[in-house]
């Protein structure tokens, strides 16, 4: 900044001024997350904190500053904490939102009550949150400071520069109200329970869990969300803790069915000298529209089929891992290995399989295995997996060329000619030959 | 009282029981059975198994309903089989255990199948079955003289609830329909003494 760099400069200009400049691409999503975190923290100073643009926070500290000993002390306290956290911030306190915004972006400070026009008069007109065109037009007229605008008659100003400038000026000077609205916090799906006496029995823990689940699911229902992961934390009296976490094969908010999935995890908990605190949260949630419930809840046979299947996939996924519960999805590639996708069943839904056409495909597919002692094209006899086969009938070849836009190591050997070979021994096999090298490989077996 | 299998169709597996299939053609037999069972299908195979069902080669209507479960280790595999058999909505559980099934294991699976009203089909290696199985099929592909026929020899080697037999079937691998080539049966009644 000291050498003349400013925001909005092109990189080439900045490099020309400052050749040893360290640059990094902006990560807007992470910046927004950091700002949201900072906004939550700033809640310690004021009840109403909102974001102000992409790089600012605005807090309404009316009636708050005396708790910190005054406005000066409040600002010093804030600055000290920010410095300790390693954040370079500029802060300003003013009677209106517009004035605070302007001052914070031009050096910071405190404007005393009743002296707004003097306090921000020396600032350039760009501090008024006006757009670039207006600012340029003002500069052309020789109006560069806010104090130049204040004595001017309003009507010509509005006619020449638009209503926006007058509005911004009024807001900065307090003639127009501009409240600070706190943003709604995203709903937090967590509930807890503190027990007066420690508990140790499994049935007691499950009873506590059932109560917590009821509250959590009510909250989920209110926000029309369903849990994908549920985390159950237990605090022991010796300040140790145990955690049970389960995943769900599809978003769910049915307390009874979620409780059933916790049974195994709760069984393995070491309660030590007893558990006196329970905490249940849903770290991962998904939108889930309300559904019509048919029959009575908690009645065995009325649980619908999909729900029962989802329960099965949840319980299997929780033991062996959700990535091991899979589903086959069609893909458009002609390459046998990529003609279908293997997707985790919990995060995909079945897709209709397009009508097949062209040559038949085997029922099982495996990575290519070399075929030895192949004679001729197609081979009259060959050995595979230490078995000898004699060709009865060969159908082919079907030539498949590699997809050049993917670099697949298995297809580096170039195009392949696929043959279906019915053997005299019985098996109907799917072989291919790479014409460049005349090597035979086995890749599948027909019904 | 067990429900009897449909007369006239020798290949319908008795419901609520676990069956076994061995031989080279056991996967084809499993897919044939999968096409005949409406409802969700579960295929449990070990994670290191190289052979995967190929979606485009499966019989019509099977691919959408199929769930693949690929656990690591035999204990997890058997646990998955039992859990899937115990689940009500699944219609057929196909599993490929790697080790010979002990009698206890076979018995547990039968109980799970009864509890869940689900059929099971274990694709076992030769001589790796358990005595608790309801039926055991030996499935071998046969060479066919006609160009478009895919012959299978399905022999019923063990049957707790009926007679043994073997069939030669022409099943083309796309639908639940099959064509019986010839019907033959091992004689289980004593031969008539010559007069």
Coordinates of C-alpha atoms in Angstrom, one line a residue:
Chain A
X1 CA 0.0 0.0 0.0
X2 CA 2.8 2.4 0.9
X3 CA 4.3 2.0 -2.6
X4 CA 1.1 2.9 -4.4
X5 CA -0.7 -0.4 -4.8
X6 CA -4.5 -0.3 -4.6
X7 CA -7.5 -2.5 -5.1
X8 CA -8.7 -3.2 -8.6
X9 CA -5.3 -2.7 -10.1
X10 CA -4.2 -5.1 -12.9
X11 CA -1.6 -7.6 -11.9
X12 CA 0.9 -6.4 -14.5
X13 CA 0.7 -2.9 -13.1
X14 CA 1.2 -4.1 -9.6
X15 CA 4.1 -6.2 -10.6
X16 CA 5.7 -3.3 -12.4
X17 CA 5.5 -1.2 -9.2
X18 CA 6.5 -4.0 -6.9
X19 CA 8.4 -6.8 -8.7
X20 CA 8.7 -9.0 -5.6
X21 CA 4.9 -9.1 -5.1
X22 CA 3.6 -12.4 -3.7
X23 CA 0.2 -13.2 -5.4
X24 CA -2.3 -15.9 -4.7
X25 CA -5.7 -16.5 -6.5
X26 CA -8.7 -15.4 -4.5
X27 CA -10.8 -18.1 -2.9
X28 CA -14.1 -16.4 -2.5
X29 CA -15.9 -19.3 -0.9
X30 CA -13.3 -19.6 1.8
X31 CA -13.2 -15.9 2.4
X32 CA -17.0 -15.9 2.8
X33 CA -16.7 -18.8 5.3
X34 CA -14.0 -16.9 7.2
X35 CA -16.1 -13.8 7.3
X36 CA -19.1 -15.8 8.6
X37 CA -17.0 -17.2 11.3
X38 CA -15.7 -13.7 12.3
X39 CA -19.3 -12.5 12.3
X40 CA -20.3 -15.1 14.8
X41 CA -17.4 -14.2 17.0
X42 CA -18.2 -10.5 16.8
X43 CA -21.5 -11.4 18.4
X44 CA -19.6 -10.9 21.7
X45 CA -19.8 -7.1 21.2
X46 CA -23.3 -6.6 19.9
X47 CA -26.5 -8.4 19.5
X48 CA -27.0 -7.3 15.9
X49 CA -24.0 -8.1 13.6
X50 CA -24.4 -8.3 9.8
X51 CA -22.0 -8.6 7.0
X52 CA -21.2 -5.4 5.1
X53 CA -20.1 -6.2 1.5
X54 CA -17.7 -9.0 1.0
X55 CA -15.0 -7.7 3.3
X56 CA -16.8 -6.0 6.2
X57 CA -18.8 -6.5 9.3
X58 CA -21.3 -4.0 10.7
X59 CA -22.4 -4.1 14.3
X60 CA -25.1 -2.1 16.0
X61 CA -23.5 -1.2 19.4
X62 CA -26.3 1.1 20.6
X63 CA -26.4 0.8 24.4
X64 CA -23.6 -1.7 24.5
X65 CA -20.4 0.4 24.7
X66 CA -20.7 1.1 28.4
X67 CA -20.2 -2.6 29.1
X68 CA -16.7 -2.3 27.8
X69 CA -16.1 1.1 29.4
X70 CA -16.9 3.3 26.5
X71 CA -16.6 3.4 22.7
X72 CA -12.8 4.0 22.8
X73 CA -12.2 1.1 25.1
X74 CA -14.5 -1.1 23.0
X75 CA -12.6 -0.3 19.8
X76 CA -9.3 -0.8 21.5
X77 CA -10.4 -4.2 22.9
X78 CA -11.6 -5.3 19.5
X79 CA -8.4 -4.1 17.8
X80 CA -6.3 -5.9 20.4
X81 CA -8.1 -9.2 19.9
X82 CA -7.9 -8.9 16.1
X83 CA -4.2 -8.2 16.3
X84 CA -3.6 -11.2 18.5
X85 CA -5.5 -13.3 16.0
X86 CA -3.2 -12.0 13.3
X87 CA -6.0 -10.2 11.4
X88 CA -5.2 -6.7 10.0
X89 CA -8.5 -4.9 10.4
X90 CA -9.6 -1.3 10.3
X91 CA -12.5 -0.3 12.6
X92 CA -14.6 2.7 12.9
X93 CA -17.5 3.8 15.2
X94 CA -20.0 6.4 13.9
X95 CA -23.6 7.4 14.5
X96 CA -24.9 6.0 11.3
X97 CA -24.2 2.9 9.3
X98 CA -23.1 4.9 6.2
X99 CA -20.6 7.0 8.1
X100 CA -19.1 3.9 9.9
X101 CA -18.7 2.2 6.5
X102 CA -17.1 5.3 5.0
X103 CA -14.7 5.8 7.9
X104 CA -13.7 2.2 8.2
X105 CA -12.6 2.1 4.6
X106 CA -10.6 5.3 5.0
X107 CA -8.4 4.9 8.0
X108 CA -10.9 4.2 10.8
X109 CA -11.6 6.1 13.9
X110 CA -14.5 7.3 16.0
X111 CA -16.9 10.0 15.1
X112 CA -18.4 11.7 18.2
X113 CA -22.1 12.1 18.5
X114 CA -23.5 15.1 16.7
X115 CA -20.4 15.8 14.6
X116 CA -21.1 13.4 11.7
X117 CA -20.7 16.1 9.0
X118 CA -17.3 17.2 10.4
X119 CA -16.2 13.6 11.1
X120 CA -16.7 12.3 7.6
X121 CA -16.5 15.6 5.7
X122 CA -12.9 15.1 4.7
X123 CA -13.5 11.7 3.1
X124 CA -13.6 11.3 -0.7
X125 CA -17.1 10.9 -2.2
X126 CA -16.3 7.3 -3.2
X127 CA -16.6 6.5 0.5
X128 CA -20.4 7.0 0.1
X129 CA -21.1 3.6 -1.5
X130 CA -21.9 5.3 -4.8
X131 CA -21.2 3.5 -8.1
X132 CA -18.2 4.2 -10.2
X133 CA -20.0 6.4 -12.8
X134 CA -21.5 8.7 -10.2
X135 CA -18.1 9.1 -8.5
X136 CA -16.5 10.0 -11.8
X137 CA -19.2 12.5 -12.7
X138 CA -18.8 14.1 -9.3
X139 CA -15.0 14.3 -9.7
X140 CA -15.5 15.9 -13.1
X141 CA -17.7 18.6 -11.4
X142 CA -14.9 19.2 -8.9
X143 CA -16.8 17.6 -6.0
X144 CA -14.2 15.3 -4.5
X145 CA -15.0 15.4 -0.8
X146 CA -18.2 14.7 1.1
X147 CA -18.0 18.2 2.7
X148 CA -18.3 19.6 -0.8
X149 CA -21.7 17.8 -1.2
X150 CA -23.3 18.7 2.1
X151 CA -24.0 22.4 1.4
X152 CA -25.3 21.9 -2.1
X153 CA -29.1 22.1 -2.8
X154 CA -30.6 18.6 -2.9
X155 CA -32.9 18.9 -5.9
X156 CA -30.3 19.8 -8.6
X157 CA -28.0 17.2 -7.0
X158 CA -30.7 14.5 -7.4
X159 CA -31.5 15.6 -10.9
X160 CA -28.0 15.5 -12.1
X161 CA -26.6 12.5 -10.3
X162 CA -29.6 10.4 -9.5
X163 CA -31.6 9.6 -6.4
X164 CA -28.9 7.1 -5.2
X165 CA -26.4 9.7 -4.3
X166 CA -28.8 11.7 -2.2
X167 CA -30.0 8.5 -0.5
X168 CA -26.4 7.5 0.4
X169 CA -25.6 11.0 1.6
X170 CA -28.7 11.1 3.8
X171 CA -27.9 7.7 5.1
X172 CA -24.4 8.7 6.0
X173 CA -25.6 11.8 7.7
X174 CA -28.4 10.2 9.6
X175 CA -31.3 11.9 7.8
X176 CA -32.4 8.5 6.4
X177 CA -32.6 5.5 8.7
X178 CA -30.6 2.4 7.8
X179 CA -30.9 -0.3 10.4
X180 CA -28.4 -3.1 10.9
X181 CA -30.1 -6.5 10.5
X182 CA -28.5 -9.6 11.9
X183 CA -28.4 -12.4 9.4
X184 CA -30.3 -15.6 10.3
X185 CA -28.0 -18.2 11.6
X186 CA -28.2 -21.6 9.8
X187 CA -30.1 -24.0 11.9
X188 CA -28.0 -26.1 14.2
X189 CA -29.0 -29.7 14.5
X190 CA -27.7 -30.6 17.9
X191 CA -29.3 -31.3 21.2
X192 CA -27.9 -32.3 24.5
X193 CA -28.9 -33.5 27.9
X194 CA -27.1 -33.3 31.2
X195 CA -27.9 -35.9 33.8
X196 CA -28.1 -35.2 37.6
X197 CA -26.8 -38.7 38.3
X198 CA -24.4 -40.7 36.2
X199 CA -25.9 -43.7 34.3
X200 CA -24.2 -46.9 33.1
X201 CA -26.8 -49.3 31.9
X202 CA -27.2 -49.8 28.2
X203 CA -31.0 -49.5 28.5
X204 CA -30.6 -46.1 30.3
X205 CA -28.4 -44.8 27.6
X206 CA -30.8 -46.0 24.9
X207 CA -33.6 -44.3 26.8
X208 CA -31.7 -41.0 26.9
X209 CA -30.9 -41.4 23.2
X210 CA -34.5 -41.9 22.4
X211 CA -35.4 -38.7 24.1
X212 CA -32.7 -36.7 22.4
X213 CA -33.6 -38.3 19.0
X214 CA -37.2 -37.2 19.5
X215 CA -36.0 -33.6 19.9
X216 CA -33.5 -33.7 17.1
X217 CA -36.0 -35.2 14.7
X218 CA -38.6 -32.6 15.6
X219 CA -36.0 -29.9 14.8
X220 CA -35.2 -31.7 11.5
X221 CA -38.9 -31.9 10.6
X222 CA -39.3 -28.2 11.4
X223 CA -36.6 -27.3 8.9
X224 CA -37.6 -30.0 6.4
X225 CA -34.2 -31.7 6.6
X226 CA -33.2 -35.3 7.0
X227 CA -30.0 -36.5 8.6
X228 CA -27.3 -38.3 6.7
X229 CA -24.9 -38.8 9.6
X230 CA -25.8 -38.8 13.2
X231 CA -23.2 -38.3 16.0
X232 CA -23.8 -39.3 19.6
X233 CA -21.3 -38.1 22.2
X234 CA -21.3 -39.3 25.7
X235 CA -19.5 -37.5 28.5
X236 CA -18.3 -39.7 31.4
X237 CA -17.9 -38.4 34.9
X238 CA -14.1 -38.8 34.8
X239 CA -14.3 -36.3 31.9
X240 CA -13.6 -38.9 29.4
X241 CA -15.9 -39.2 26.4
X242 CA -17.1 -41.7 23.9
X243 CA -18.5 -41.1 20.4
X244 CA -20.8 -43.2 18.3
X245 CA -21.3 -42.1 14.8
X246 CA -23.6 -43.7 12.2
X247 CA -24.3 -43.0 8.6
X248 CA -27.7 -43.4 6.9
X249 CA -28.3 -44.7 3.4
X250 CA -30.8 -42.0 2.7
X251 CA -31.9 -38.8 4.5
X252 CA -34.0 -39.8 7.5
X253 CA -35.7 -38.3 10.5
X254 CA -37.5 -41.2 12.0
X255 CA -36.4 -41.5 15.7
X256 CA -37.2 -45.2 16.0
X257 CA -35.3 -46.3 12.9
X258 CA -32.3 -44.2 13.7
X259 CA -32.2 -45.5 17.3
X260 CA -32.1 -49.1 15.9
X261 CA -28.9 -48.3 14.1
X262 CA -27.3 -47.0 17.3
X263 CA -27.9 -50.3 19.2
X264 CA -24.6 -51.9 18.1
X265 CA -22.4 -48.8 18.8
X266 CA -24.0 -48.1 22.2
X267 CA -23.4 -51.8 23.1
X268 CA -19.6 -51.3 22.6
X269 CA -19.3 -48.2 24.8
X270 CA -17.3 -48.4 28.0
X271 CA -19.3 -46.3 30.5
X272 CA -16.5 -46.3 33.1
X273 CA -17.7 -44.7 36.3
X274 CA -20.9 -43.6 34.6
X275 CA -22.1 -41.2 32.0
X276 CA -23.6 -37.8 33.0
X277 CA -23.9 -35.9 29.7
X278 CA -25.3 -36.9 26.3
X279 CA -25.0 -34.9 23.1
X280 CA -26.6 -35.7 19.8
X281 CA -25.9 -33.9 16.6
X282 CA -26.5 -34.3 12.9
X283 CA -23.3 -33.1 11.2
X284 CA -24.5 -33.9 7.7
X285 CA -28.1 -33.2 6.6
X286 CA -29.9 -33.1 3.4
X287 CA -33.2 -31.5 2.3
X288 CA -36.1 -33.8 2.8
X289 CA -39.6 -32.9 1.8
X290 CA -42.4 -34.0 4.1
X291 CA -44.0 -37.3 3.1
X292 CA -47.4 -38.7 3.7
X293 CA -47.3 -41.4 6.3
X294 CA -49.5 -44.3 5.7
X295 CA -50.5 -46.6 8.5
X296 CA -49.3 -46.3 12.1
X297 CA -45.7 -45.3 12.9
X298 CA -43.7 -48.0 14.5
X299 CA -45.9 -50.8 13.2
X300 CA -43.7 -53.5 11.7
X301 CA -45.4 -54.5 8.4
X302 CA -46.4 -50.9 7.5
X303 CA -42.8 -49.7 7.1
X304 CA -42.5 -49.2 3.4
X305 CA -40.3 -51.3 1.2
X306 CA -37.8 -48.6 0.3
X307 CA -37.4 -47.6 3.9
X308 CA -36.7 -51.2 4.9
X309 CA -34.2 -51.6 2.1
X310 CA -32.6 -48.3 3.1
X311 CA -32.4 -49.6 6.7
X312 CA -30.6 -52.7 5.4
X313 CA -28.1 -50.7 3.4
X314 CA -27.5 -48.4 6.4
X315 CA -26.8 -51.2 8.7
X316 CA -24.5 -52.9 6.2
X317 CA -22.8 -49.6 5.3
X318 CA -22.2 -48.8 8.9
X319 CA -20.3 -52.0 9.4
X320 CA -18.3 -52.5 6.2
X321 CA -18.3 -48.9 4.9
X322 CA -20.8 -47.1 2.6
X323 CA -18.4 -47.2 -0.3
X324 CA -18.7 -51.0 -0.3
X325 CA -22.4 -51.0 -0.8
X326 CA -22.7 -50.4 -4.5
X327 CA -25.0 -50.2 -7.5
X328 CA -24.4 -50.5 -11.2
X329 CA -25.3 -47.5 -13.3
X330 CA -25.3 -47.3 -17.1
X331 CA -22.7 -45.2 -18.9
X332 CA -22.4 -44.3 -22.5
X333 CA -18.9 -45.6 -23.2
X334 CA -18.2 -48.5 -25.6
X335 CA -15.1 -49.5 -23.6
X336 CA -16.2 -52.6 -21.6
X337 CA -14.7 -51.4 -18.4
X338 CA -16.4 -48.1 -18.7
X339 CA -19.7 -49.2 -20.1
X340 CA -21.1 -49.1 -16.5
X341 CA -20.3 -47.2 -13.4
X342 CA -20.0 -48.7 -9.9
X343 CA -21.6 -46.1 -7.6
X344 CA -22.2 -46.1 -3.9
X345 CA -25.8 -47.1 -3.4
X346 CA -26.4 -44.6 -0.6
X347 CA -25.5 -41.7 -2.9
X348 CA -27.2 -42.7 -6.1
X349 CA -30.5 -43.9 -7.4
X350 CA -31.2 -46.6 -9.9
X351 CA -31.3 -45.5 -13.5
X352 CA -33.2 -47.1 -16.3
X353 CA -30.9 -49.2 -18.5
X354 CA -31.1 -48.3 -22.2
X355 CA -32.2 -50.9 -24.7
X356 CA -29.2 -52.9 -25.7
X357 CA -28.1 -53.1 -29.3
X358 CA -25.1 -54.5 -31.2
X359 CA -23.1 -57.6 -30.2
X360 CA -23.9 -59.3 -26.9
X361 CA -21.9 -58.7 -23.8
X362 CA -20.7 -61.3 -21.2
X363 CA -22.3 -61.6 -17.8
X364 CA -19.1 -61.4 -15.9
X365 CA -16.2 -59.1 -16.6
X366 CA -12.7 -59.2 -15.1
X367 CA -9.4 -57.5 -15.8
X368 CA -7.7 -59.0 -18.9
X369 CA -5.9 -62.2 -18.2
X370 CA -3.3 -63.5 -20.7
X371 CA -4.2 -66.4 -22.9
X372 CA -1.3 -68.7 -23.8
X373 CA -0.6 -71.1 -26.6
X374 CA -3.1 -69.4 -28.9
X375 CA -2.9 -70.6 -32.4
X376 CA -4.2 -68.6 -35.3
X377 CA -6.9 -65.9 -35.5
X378 CA -9.3 -66.9 -34.0
X379 CA -7.3 -69.4 -32.1
X380 CA -8.2 -73.1 -32.7
X381 CA -7.1 -73.9 -29.2
X382 CA -5.6 -72.0 -26.3
X383 CA -4.8 -72.3 -22.6
X384 CA -6.2 -70.0 -19.9
X385 CA -6.0 -70.4 -16.1
X386 CA -4.1 -73.6 -16.7
X387 CA -7.1 -75.1 -18.6
X388 CA -7.0 -76.2 -22.3
X389 CA -9.8 -75.1 -24.6
X390 CA -10.7 -76.0 -28.1
X391 CA -12.7 -73.6 -30.2
X392 CA -16.0 -74.8 -31.4
X393 CA -17.3 -71.6 -32.9
X394 CA -15.9 -68.1 -32.9
X395 CA -18.0 -65.0 -33.4
X396 CA -16.3 -61.7 -34.3
X397 CA -14.3 -59.7 -34.5
X398 CA -15.8 -56.7 -32.9
X399 CA -13.2 -53.9 -33.0
X400 CA -13.2 -51.4 -30.1
X401 CA -10.8 -48.5 -30.3
X402 CA -9.5 -46.8 -27.2
X403 CA -11.0 -43.4 -26.1
X404 CA -8.1 -41.2 -26.9
X405 CA -9.5 -38.4 -24.7
X406 CA -8.8 -40.6 -21.6
X407 CA -5.4 -41.8 -20.8
X408 CA -6.2 -45.3 -19.6
X409 CA -3.1 -47.4 -18.9
X410 CA -5.0 -50.6 -19.7
X411 CA -5.7 -49.4 -23.2
X412 CA -2.2 -48.1 -24.0
X413 CA -1.8 -51.2 -26.2
X414 CA -4.1 -49.7 -28.8
X415 CA -7.3 -51.1 -30.4
X416 CA -8.7 -54.4 -29.6
X417 CA -10.6 -57.1 -31.6
X418 CA -13.1 -58.9 -29.4
X419 CA -14.2 -62.4 -30.2
X420 CA -16.8 -64.5 -28.6
X421 CA -15.5 -68.1 -28.5
X422 CA -17.7 -71.1 -27.8
X423 CA -15.5 -73.9 -26.6
X424 CA -15.9 -77.6 -26.9
X425 CA -15.4 -77.8 -23.2
X426 CA -18.5 -75.8 -22.6
X427 CA -17.6 -72.2 -21.4
X428 CA -18.4 -69.4 -23.8
X429 CA -15.6 -66.9 -23.4
X430 CA -14.9 -63.3 -24.4
X431 CA -11.4 -62.9 -25.8
X432 CA -9.6 -60.0 -27.4
X433 CA -6.5 -59.7 -29.4
X434 CA -4.4 -56.6 -29.9
X435 CA -3.6 -56.6 -33.6
X436 CA -0.3 -54.8 -33.1
X437 CA 1.2 -57.4 -30.9
X438 CA -1.1 -60.5 -31.6
X439 CA -1.4 -61.1 -27.9
X440 CA -4.6 -62.8 -26.7
X441 CA -6.4 -61.9 -23.5
X442 CA -9.5 -63.2 -21.7
X443 CA -11.9 -60.6 -20.4
X444 CA -15.3 -62.1 -19.7
X445 CA -17.5 -65.1 -19.7
X446 CA -21.0 -65.5 -21.3
X447 CA -23.9 -67.2 -19.8
Chain B
X1 CA -45.9 -76.6 6.6
X2 CA -43.6 -75.5 3.8
X3 CA -45.0 -74.2 0.5
X4 CA -44.5 -76.6 -2.3
X5 CA -42.6 -75.5 -5.4
X6 CA -44.7 -74.8 -8.4
X7 CA -45.4 -78.1 -10.2
X8 CA -44.1 -78.2 -13.7
X9 CA -41.3 -75.8 -13.1
X10 CA -38.4 -77.6 -11.8
X11 CA -36.2 -74.5 -11.4
X12 CA -38.2 -72.4 -9.0
X13 CA -36.3 -72.3 -5.7
X14 CA -38.2 -73.0 -2.5
X15 CA -38.9 -69.6 -0.8
X16 CA -37.6 -68.8 2.6
X17 CA -34.6 -71.2 2.2
X18 CA -31.0 -71.0 1.2
X19 CA -29.8 -72.9 -1.8
X20 CA -26.4 -73.6 -3.3
X21 CA -25.0 -73.7 -6.8
X22 CA -21.6 -74.9 -7.9
X23 CA -19.8 -75.4 -11.1
X24 CA -18.6 -73.1 -13.9
X25 CA -22.1 -72.0 -14.8
X26 CA -23.2 -71.0 -11.3
X27 CA -23.2 -67.3 -12.1
X28 CA -25.4 -67.8 -15.1
X29 CA -27.7 -69.9 -12.9
X30 CA -27.8 -67.1 -10.3
X31 CA -28.7 -64.5 -13.0
X32 CA -31.4 -66.9 -14.3
X33 CA -32.9 -67.0 -10.8
X34 CA -32.4 -63.3 -10.3
X35 CA -34.5 -62.7 -13.4
X36 CA -37.2 -64.9 -12.0
X37 CA -37.4 -63.1 -8.6
X38 CA -39.2 -59.8 -8.7
X39 CA -38.0 -57.2 -6.2
X40 CA -34.6 -56.0 -4.9
X41 CA -31.7 -58.2 -5.4
X42 CA -28.5 -58.3 -3.3
X43 CA -25.3 -59.8 -4.7
X44 CA -22.5 -60.1 -2.1
X45 CA -19.1 -60.8 -3.4
X46 CA -15.7 -60.3 -1.7
X47 CA -14.0 -57.0 -2.5
X48 CA -10.9 -58.8 -4.0
X49 CA -12.9 -60.9 -6.5
X50 CA -11.9 -59.9 -10.0
X51 CA -15.2 -61.1 -11.6
X52 CA -17.8 -58.4 -11.6
X53 CA -21.3 -58.6 -13.1
X54 CA -21.3 -56.6 -16.3
X55 CA -24.3 -54.4 -16.5
X56 CA -24.9 -54.7 -20.3
X57 CA -24.7 -58.5 -20.2
X58 CA -27.3 -59.0 -17.4
X59 CA -30.8 -60.3 -18.1
X60 CA -33.4 -57.7 -18.7
X61 CA -34.6 -55.9 -15.6
X62 CA -31.9 -57.3 -13.3
X63 CA -29.4 -54.4 -13.5
X64 CA -31.7 -51.8 -12.0
X65 CA -32.6 -54.0 -9.0
X66 CA -29.2 -55.2 -8.2
X67 CA -27.2 -54.1 -5.2
X68 CA -23.6 -55.1 -5.0
X69 CA -22.1 -55.5 -1.5
X70 CA -18.4 -56.1 -1.4
X71 CA -17.1 -56.7 2.1
X72 CA -13.6 -57.5 3.1
X73 CA -13.1 -60.8 4.7
X74 CA -15.2 -63.9 5.1
X75 CA -16.7 -63.0 8.5
X76 CA -18.0 -59.7 7.2
X77 CA -19.3 -61.4 4.1
X78 CA -21.3 -64.0 6.1
X79 CA -22.6 -61.2 8.4
X80 CA -23.8 -59.3 5.3
X81 CA -25.5 -62.4 3.9
X82 CA -27.3 -63.0 7.2
X83 CA -28.3 -59.4 7.5
X84 CA -29.6 -59.3 3.9
X85 CA -31.5 -62.6 4.4
X86 CA -33.1 -61.2 7.5
X87 CA -34.3 -58.1 5.7
X88 CA -37.9 -58.3 4.5
X89 CA -37.9 -56.4 1.2
X90 CA -35.0 -58.3 -0.5
X91 CA -36.3 -61.1 -2.7
X92 CA -33.1 -62.9 -3.5
X93 CA -29.6 -62.8 -1.9
X94 CA -26.8 -64.2 -4.0
X95 CA -23.5 -64.6 -2.3
X96 CA -20.1 -65.9 -3.2
X97 CA -18.4 -67.2 0.0
X98 CA -14.8 -68.1 -0.5
X99 CA -14.4 -70.8 2.2
X100 CA -16.3 -74.0 2.7
X101 CA -19.5 -73.3 4.6
X102 CA -19.7 -75.0 8.0
X103 CA -22.8 -76.6 9.2
X104 CA -23.4 -73.9 11.8
X105 CA -23.1 -71.2 9.2
X106 CA -25.5 -73.0 6.9
X107 CA -28.0 -73.5 9.7
X108 CA -27.8 -69.8 10.7
X109 CA -28.4 -68.7 7.2
X110 CA -31.4 -70.9 7.0
X111 CA -32.8 -69.4 10.1
X112 CA -32.2 -65.9 8.8
X113 CA -33.9 -66.7 5.5
X114 CA -36.9 -68.0 7.4
X115 CA -37.0 -64.9 9.6
X116 CA -36.8 -62.6 6.7
X117 CA -38.9 -64.6 4.2
X118 CA -36.1 -64.3 1.7
X119 CA -34.5 -66.8 -0.6
X120 CA -30.7 -67.2 -0.7
X121 CA -28.4 -68.7 -3.3
X122 CA -24.8 -69.4 -2.3
X123 CA -22.4 -69.7 -5.2
X124 CA -19.9 -72.1 -3.8
X125 CA -16.8 -73.8 -5.1
X126 CA -16.7 -77.5 -5.7
X127 CA -17.4 -79.5 -2.5
X128 CA -17.6 -76.3 -0.4
X129 CA -21.2 -76.5 0.6
X130 CA -22.9 -77.1 3.9
X131 CA -25.4 -79.9 4.7
X132 CA -28.0 -77.4 5.8
X133 CA -28.7 -76.3 2.3
X134 CA -32.1 -76.9 0.8
X135 CA -31.0 -77.8 -2.7
X136 CA -27.6 -78.0 -4.4
X137 CA -27.3 -77.4 -8.1
X138 CA -24.4 -78.3 -10.3
X139 CA -24.3 -75.9 -13.3
X140 CA -22.1 -76.4 -16.3
X141 CA -22.2 -74.7 -19.6
X142 CA -22.5 -77.2 -22.5
X143 CA -21.2 -76.9 -26.0
X144 CA -24.0 -76.5 -28.5
X145 CA -24.0 -77.5 -32.1
X146 CA -26.4 -74.8 -33.3
X147 CA -24.9 -71.4 -33.5
X148 CA -27.5 -69.4 -31.5
X149 CA -28.1 -71.9 -28.6
X150 CA -26.5 -71.6 -25.3
X151 CA -26.9 -74.9 -23.5
X152 CA -26.6 -75.3 -19.8
X153 CA -26.7 -78.5 -17.8
X154 CA -28.3 -77.9 -14.5
X155 CA -28.3 -81.0 -12.2
X156 CA -29.9 -81.1 -8.9
X157 CA -27.5 -83.0 -6.7
X158 CA -29.1 -82.5 -3.3
X159 CA -32.7 -81.9 -2.5
X160 CA -34.2 -82.0 0.9
X161 CA -37.7 -81.9 -0.4
X162 CA -37.9 -84.0 -3.5
X163 CA -36.0 -86.0 -6.0
X164 CA -32.7 -85.5 -7.8
X165 CA -32.7 -84.8 -11.5
X166 CA -30.7 -83.1 -14.2
X167 CA -31.8 -81.0 -17.1
X168 CA -30.3 -79.6 -20.2
X169 CA -31.6 -76.2 -20.8
X170 CA -31.2 -73.6 -23.5
X171 CA -31.2 -70.3 -21.8
X172 CA -30.0 -67.3 -23.8
X173 CA -29.2 -65.1 -20.8
X174 CA -31.5 -62.2 -21.6
X175 CA -34.8 -63.0 -19.9
X176 CA -36.5 -65.4 -17.5
X177 CA -37.7 -67.6 -20.3
X178 CA -35.9 -70.9 -21.0
X179 CA -36.2 -73.8 -23.4
X180 CA -36.0 -77.3 -22.0
X181 CA -33.9 -79.4 -24.3
X182 CA -34.5 -82.8 -22.8
X183 CA -35.8 -84.0 -19.4
X184 CA -33.9 -86.7 -17.7
X185 CA -34.1 -87.9 -14.1
X186 CA -32.0 -90.2 -12.0
X187 CA -34.0 -93.2 -11.0
X188 CA -34.7 -93.1 -7.3
X189 CA -37.2 -96.0 -7.1
X190 CA -35.9 -99.6 -7.3
X191 CA -35.7 -101.1 -10.8
X192 CA -38.3 -103.6 -11.7
X193 CA -36.9 -107.0 -11.5
X194 CA -36.9 -108.8 -14.8
X195 CA -39.7 -111.3 -15.3

